[in-house]
Coordinates of N, CA, C and O in Angstrom, one line a residue:
M1 N 3.7 -121.0 32.4 CA 4.4 -122.0 33.1 C 3.5 -122.8 34.0 O 3.6 -124.0 34.2
A2 N 2.5 -122.1 34.7 CA 1.6 -122.8 35.6 C 0.7 -123.8 34.8 O 0.4 -124.9 35.3
W3 N 0.3 -123.4 33.6 CA -0.5 -124.4 32.8 C 0.3 -125.6 32.4 O -0.2 -126.7 32.3
L4 N 1.6 -125.4 32.1 CA 2.5 -126.6 31.9 C 2.5 -127.5 33.0 O 2.4 -128.8 32.9
L5 N 2.5 -127.0 34.3 CA 2.5 -127.8 35.5 C 1.2 -128.6 35.5 O 1.2 -129.8 35.9
V6 N 0.1 -128.0 35.2 CA -1.2 -128.6 35.2 C -1.2 -129.8 34.2 O -1.7 -130.9 34.5
I7 N -0.7 -129.5 33.0 CA -0.7 -130.6 32.0 C 0.2 -131.8 32.4 O -0.3 -132.9 32.3
V8 N 1.4 -131.5 32.9 CA 2.2 -132.6 33.4 C 1.5 -133.3 34.6 O 1.5 -134.6 34.6
A9 N 0.9 -132.6 35.5 CA 0.2 -133.2 36.6 C -1.0 -134.1 36.1 O -1.2 -135.2 36.6
G10 N -1.6 -133.7 35.0 CA -2.7 -134.5 34.4 C -2.2 -135.8 33.8 O -2.8 -136.8 33.9
I11 N -1.0 -135.7 33.2 CA -0.4 -136.9 32.6 C 0.0 -137.8 33.7 O -0.2 -139.0 33.7
L12 N 0.6 -137.3 34.8 CA 0.9 -138.1 36.0 C -0.3 -138.7 36.6 O -0.3 -139.8 37.2
E13 N -1.5 -138.0 36.6 CA -2.7 -138.5 37.1 C -3.1 -139.8 36.3 O -3.6 -140.8 36.8
T14 N -2.9 -139.7 35.0 CA -3.1 -140.9 34.1 C -2.2 -142.1 34.6 O -2.7 -143.2 34.8
G15 N -1.0 -141.8 34.9 CA -0.1 -142.8 35.4 C -0.5 -143.4 36.7 O -0.5 -144.6 36.9
F16 N -1.0 -142.5 37.6 CA -1.3 -143.1 38.9 C -2.6 -143.9 38.8 O -2.8 -144.9 39.5
A17 N -3.5 -143.5 37.9 CA -4.8 -144.3 37.8 C -4.5 -145.7 37.2 O -5.0 -146.7 37.6
V18 N -3.6 -145.7 36.2 CA -3.2 -147.0 35.5 C -2.5 -147.9 36.5 O -2.8 -149.1 36.7
C19 N -1.5 -147.3 37.3 CA -0.8 -148.1 38.3 C -1.7 -148.6 39.4 O -1.5 -149.6 40.0
L20 N -2.7 -147.8 39.7 CA -3.7 -148.2 40.7 C -4.3 -149.5 40.3 O -4.5 -150.5 41.1
K21 N -4.7 -149.6 39.0 CA -5.3 -150.9 38.5 C -4.3 -152.0 38.5 O -4.6 -153.1 39.0
L22 N -3.1 -151.7 38.1 CA -2.0 -152.7 38.0 C -1.6 -153.2 39.3 O -1.0 -154.3 39.4
S23 N -1.8 -152.4 40.4 CA -1.4 -152.8 41.7 C -2.2 -153.9 42.3 O -1.9 -154.5 43.3
H24 N -3.4 -154.1 41.7 CA -4.4 -155.2 42.2 C -4.6 -155.0 43.7 O -4.4 -155.9 44.5
G25 N -5.1 -153.8 44.0 CA -5.5 -153.5 45.4 C -4.2 -153.4 46.3 O -4.3 -153.8 47.5
F26 N -3.2 -152.9 45.8 CA -1.9 -152.7 46.5 C -1.3 -154.0 46.9 O -0.5 -154.0 47.9
T27 N -1.5 -155.0 46.1 CA -0.9 -156.3 46.5 C 0.4 -156.6 45.6 O 1.1 -157.6 45.9
R28 N 0.7 -155.7 44.6 CA 1.9 -155.8 43.8 C 2.8 -154.7 44.1 O 2.3 -153.5 44.0
L29 N 4.0 -154.9 44.5 CA 4.9 -153.9 45.0 C 5.2 -152.8 44.0 O 5.0 -151.6 44.3
W30 N 5.7 -153.1 42.8 CA 6.2 -152.1 41.9 C 5.1 -151.2 41.4 O 5.3 -150.0 41.3
P31 N 3.9 -151.8 41.0 CA 2.9 -150.9 40.6 C 2.4 -150.0 41.7 O 2.0 -148.8 41.5
T32 N 2.4 -150.5 43.0 CA 2.0 -149.7 44.1 C 3.0 -148.5 44.3 O 2.6 -147.4 44.6
V33 N 4.3 -148.8 44.2 CA 5.3 -147.8 44.3 C 5.2 -146.8 43.2 O 5.2 -145.5 43.5
A34 N 4.9 -147.2 42.0 CA 4.7 -146.3 40.9 C 3.5 -145.5 41.1 O 3.5 -144.2 40.9
F35 N 2.4 -146.1 41.6 CA 1.2 -145.3 41.9 C 1.5 -144.2 42.9 O 1.1 -143.0 42.6
A36 N 2.2 -144.5 44.0 CA 2.5 -143.5 45.0 C 3.3 -142.4 44.4 O 3.1 -141.2 44.7
S37 N 4.3 -142.7 43.6 CA 5.2 -141.7 43.0 C 4.4 -140.8 42.0 O 4.6 -139.6 42.1
F38 N 3.6 -141.4 41.1 CA 2.8 -140.6 40.2 C 1.8 -139.8 41.0 O 1.6 -138.6 40.6
A39 N 1.2 -140.3 42.0 CA 0.2 -139.5 42.7 C 0.8 -138.3 43.4 O 0.3 -137.2 43.4
L40 N 2.0 -138.6 44.1 CA 2.7 -137.5 44.8 C 3.1 -136.4 43.8 O 2.9 -135.2 44.0
G41 N 3.7 -136.8 42.7 CA 4.1 -135.9 41.6 C 2.9 -135.1 41.1 O 3.0 -133.9 40.9
S42 N 1.8 -135.8 40.8 CA 0.6 -135.1 40.2 C 0.0 -134.1 41.2 O -0.2 -133.0 40.8
F43 N -0.2 -134.5 42.4 CA -0.8 -133.6 43.4 C 0.2 -132.4 43.7 O -0.2 -131.3 43.9
G44 N 1.5 -132.7 43.8 CA 2.5 -131.7 44.0 C 2.5 -130.6 42.9 O 2.5 -129.4 43.2
L45 N 2.5 -131.1 41.7 CA 2.5 -130.1 40.6 C 1.2 -129.3 40.5 O 1.2 -128.1 40.3
L46 N 0.1 -130.0 40.8 CA -1.2 -129.3 40.8 C -1.2 -128.2 41.9 O -1.6 -127.1 41.7
T47 N -0.7 -128.6 43.0 CA -0.6 -127.6 44.1 C 0.2 -126.4 43.8 O -0.2 -125.3 44.1
L48 N 1.4 -126.6 43.1 CA 2.2 -125.5 42.7 C 1.5 -124.6 41.7 O 1.5 -123.4 41.7
A49 N 0.8 -125.3 40.7 CA 0.1 -124.5 39.7 C -1.1 -123.7 40.3 O -1.3 -122.6 39.8
L50 N -1.7 -124.2 41.3 CA -2.8 -123.5 41.9 C -2.4 -122.2 42.6 O -3.3 -121.4 43.0
K51 N -1.2 -122.0 42.9 CA -0.7 -120.7 43.4 C -1.0 -119.6 42.5 O -1.1 -118.4 42.9
R52 N -1.0 -119.9 41.1 CA -1.2 -118.9 40.1 C -2.5 -118.9 39.3 O -2.8 -118.0 38.5
L53 N -3.2 -120.1 39.4 CA -4.3 -120.3 38.5 C -5.6 -120.3 39.4 O -5.6 -120.7 40.5
D54 N -6.7 -120.0 38.7 CA -8.1 -120.3 39.3 C -8.3 -121.8 39.5 O -7.9 -122.5 38.6
V55 N -8.9 -122.1 40.6 CA -9.0 -123.6 40.9 C -9.9 -124.3 39.9 O -9.7 -125.4 39.5
G56 N -11.0 -123.7 39.5 CA -12.0 -124.4 38.6 C -11.4 -124.8 37.3 O -11.4 -126.0 37.0
P57 N -10.9 -123.9 36.5 CA -10.4 -124.3 35.2 C -9.1 -125.2 35.4 O -9.0 -126.2 34.6
A58 N -8.3 -125.0 36.3 CA -7.1 -125.8 36.5 C -7.5 -127.2 36.9 O -6.9 -128.2 36.4
Y59 N -8.4 -127.3 37.8 CA -8.9 -128.7 38.3 C -9.5 -129.4 37.1 O -9.3 -130.6 36.9
A60 N -10.3 -128.7 36.3 CA -11.0 -129.3 35.2 C -10.0 -129.8 34.2 O -10.2 -130.9 33.7
V61 N -9.0 -129.1 33.9 CA -7.9 -129.5 33.0 C -7.2 -130.7 33.5 O -7.0 -131.7 32.8
W62 N -6.9 -130.7 34.8 CA -6.1 -131.8 35.4 C -7.0 -133.1 35.4 O -6.5 -134.1 35.0
T63 N -8.2 -133.0 35.8 CA -9.0 -134.2 35.8 C -9.4 -134.6 34.4 O -9.5 -135.8 34.1
G64 N -9.6 -133.7 33.5 CA -9.9 -134.0 32.1 C -8.8 -134.8 31.5 O -9.0 -135.8 30.8
I65 N -7.6 -134.3 31.6 CA -6.4 -135.0 31.1 C -6.3 -136.4 31.7 O -6.1 -137.4 31.0
G66 N -6.5 -136.5 33.0 CA -6.4 -137.8 33.7 C -7.5 -138.7 33.2 O -7.2 -139.9 33.0
A67 N -8.7 -138.2 33.1 CA -9.8 -139.1 32.7 C -9.7 -139.6 31.3 O -9.8 -140.8 31.0
A68 N -9.4 -138.6 30.4 CA -9.3 -139.0 29.0 C -8.1 -139.8 28.8 O -8.1 -140.8 28.0
G69 N -7.0 -139.5 29.4 CA -5.7 -140.2 29.2 C -5.9 -141.6 29.7 O -5.4 -142.6 29.1
T70 N -6.5 -141.8 30.9 CA -6.7 -143.1 31.4 C -7.6 -144.0 30.6 O -7.3 -145.2 30.3
A71 N -8.7 -143.4 30.1 CA -9.6 -144.2 29.2 C -8.9 -144.6 27.9 O -9.0 -145.7 27.4
I72 N -8.1 -143.6 27.3 CA -7.4 -143.9 26.1 C -6.3 -145.0 26.3 O -6.2 -146.0 25.5
Y73 N -5.6 -144.9 27.4 CA -4.6 -145.9 27.7 C -5.2 -147.2 27.9 O -4.7 -148.2 27.4
G74 N -6.3 -147.3 28.6 CA -7.0 -148.5 28.9 C -7.4 -149.2 27.6 O -7.3 -150.4 27.4
M75 N -7.9 -148.4 26.7 CA -8.4 -149.0 25.4 C -7.2 -149.5 24.6 O -7.3 -150.5 23.9
I76 N -6.1 -148.8 24.6 CA -5.0 -149.1 23.7 C -4.1 -150.3 24.4 O -3.8 -151.2 23.7
F77 N -3.9 -150.2 25.7 CA -2.9 -151.1 26.3 C -3.5 -152.2 27.2 O -2.9 -153.2 27.5
L78 N -4.7 -151.9 27.8 CA -5.3 -152.8 28.8 C -6.5 -153.6 28.3 O -7.1 -154.3 29.1
G79 N -6.8 -153.5 27.1 CA -7.9 -154.3 26.6 C -9.3 -153.8 26.9 O -10.3 -154.6 26.9
D80 N -9.4 -152.6 27.4 CA -10.7 -152.0 27.7 C -11.5 -151.9 26.4 O -11.0 -151.8 25.3
L81 N -12.8 -152.0 26.6 CA -13.8 -152.0 25.5 C -13.6 -150.7 24.7 O -13.6 -149.6 25.3
V82 N -13.6 -150.7 23.4 CA -13.5 -149.6 22.5 C -14.9 -149.5 21.9 O -15.4 -150.5 21.3
S83 N -15.5 -148.3 22.0 CA -16.8 -148.1 21.4 C -17.0 -146.7 20.9 O -16.2 -145.8 21.4
T84 N -17.9 -146.5 20.0 CA -18.1 -145.2 19.4 C -18.5 -144.2 20.6 O -18.1 -143.1 20.7
L85 N -19.4 -144.7 21.4 CA -19.9 -143.9 22.5 C -18.8 -143.5 23.4 O -18.7 -142.3 23.9
K86 N -17.9 -144.4 23.7 CA -16.8 -144.1 24.6 C -15.9 -143.0 24.0 O -15.5 -142.0 24.6
I87 N -15.6 -143.1 22.7 CA -14.7 -142.2 22.0 C -15.4 -140.8 21.9 O -14.8 -139.8 22.2
V88 N -16.7 -140.8 21.6 CA -17.4 -139.5 21.6 C -17.5 -138.9 23.0 O -17.3 -137.7 23.1
S89 N -17.6 -139.7 24.0 CA -17.7 -139.2 25.4 C -16.3 -138.6 25.8 O -16.3 -137.5 26.4
I90 N -15.2 -139.3 25.4 CA -13.9 -138.7 25.7 C -13.7 -137.4 25.0 O -13.2 -136.4 25.5
S91 N -14.2 -137.3 23.8 CA -14.2 -136.1 23.0 C -14.9 -134.9 23.7 O -14.4 -133.8 23.8
F92 N -16.1 -135.3 24.3 CA -16.8 -134.3 25.0 C -16.1 -133.8 26.3 O -16.1 -132.6 26.6
V93 N -15.4 -134.7 26.9 CA -14.6 -134.3 28.1 C -13.5 -133.3 27.7 O -13.3 -132.2 28.3
I94 N -12.8 -133.6 26.6 CA -11.8 -132.7 26.1 C -12.3 -131.4 25.7 O -11.8 -130.3 26.0
I95 N -13.5 -131.4 24.9 CA -14.1 -130.2 24.5 C -14.5 -129.3 25.7 O -14.3 -128.1 25.7
G96 N -15.1 -130.0 26.7 CA -15.5 -129.3 27.9 C -14.3 -128.6 28.7 O -14.4 -127.5 29.1
V97 N -13.2 -129.3 28.7 CA -12.0 -128.8 29.4 C -11.4 -127.6 28.6 O -11.1 -126.6 29.2
V98 N -11.4 -127.7 27.3 CA -10.9 -126.6 26.5 C -11.9 -125.4 26.6 O -11.4 -124.3 26.8
G99 N -13.1 -125.7 26.6 CA -14.1 -124.6 26.8 C -13.9 -123.9 28.1 O -14.0 -122.6 28.2
L100 N -13.7 -124.6 29.2 CA -13.5 -124.0 30.5 C -12.2 -123.1 30.4 O -12.2 -122.0 31.0
Q101 N -11.2 -123.7 29.8 CA -9.9 -122.9 29.7 C -10.2 -121.6 28.9 O -9.7 -120.6 29.3
L102 N -10.9 -121.7 27.8 CA -11.1 -120.5 27.0 C -12.1 -119.6 27.6 O -12.1 -118.4 27.2
S103 N -12.9 -120.0 28.6 CA -13.9 -119.1 29.2 C -13.3 -118.0 30.0 O -13.9 -117.1 30.4
G104 N -12.0 -118.2 30.3 CA -11.3 -117.0 30.9 C -10.8 -117.2 32.2 O -11.5 -117.2 33.2
S105 N -9.5 -117.3 32.3 CA -8.7 -117.2 33.5 C -7.8 -116.0 33.3 O -7.0 -116.0 32.4
A106 N -8.0 -115.0 34.1 CA -7.2 -113.8 34.0 C -5.8 -113.9 34.3 O -5.0 -112.9 34.1
H107 N -5.3 -115.0 34.8 CA -3.9 -115.1 35.3 C -3.0 -115.6 34.2 O -3.2 -116.5 33.5

């Protein structure tokens, strides 16, 4: 259950990163409200998960989902540059996160 919280928190991290961009420096109301909601939810769920998980692997999974998710979202929906190097790099982030997870959390 704790890992599910981390995964959802990572997805919410993607949401707050995208909304941060869409807020244009907190000058647009609804993207700013969405940013705050996603951020609060993301940090809240991560905090709950860390009661049962080791911080290193949990944080890596959270940030990995957020980083990869944000990059993928940007390429698909925001017109960010798509390149082979970017896709390979996102793959390395995901591989690294999976490797940390598999390296062993006894909880």
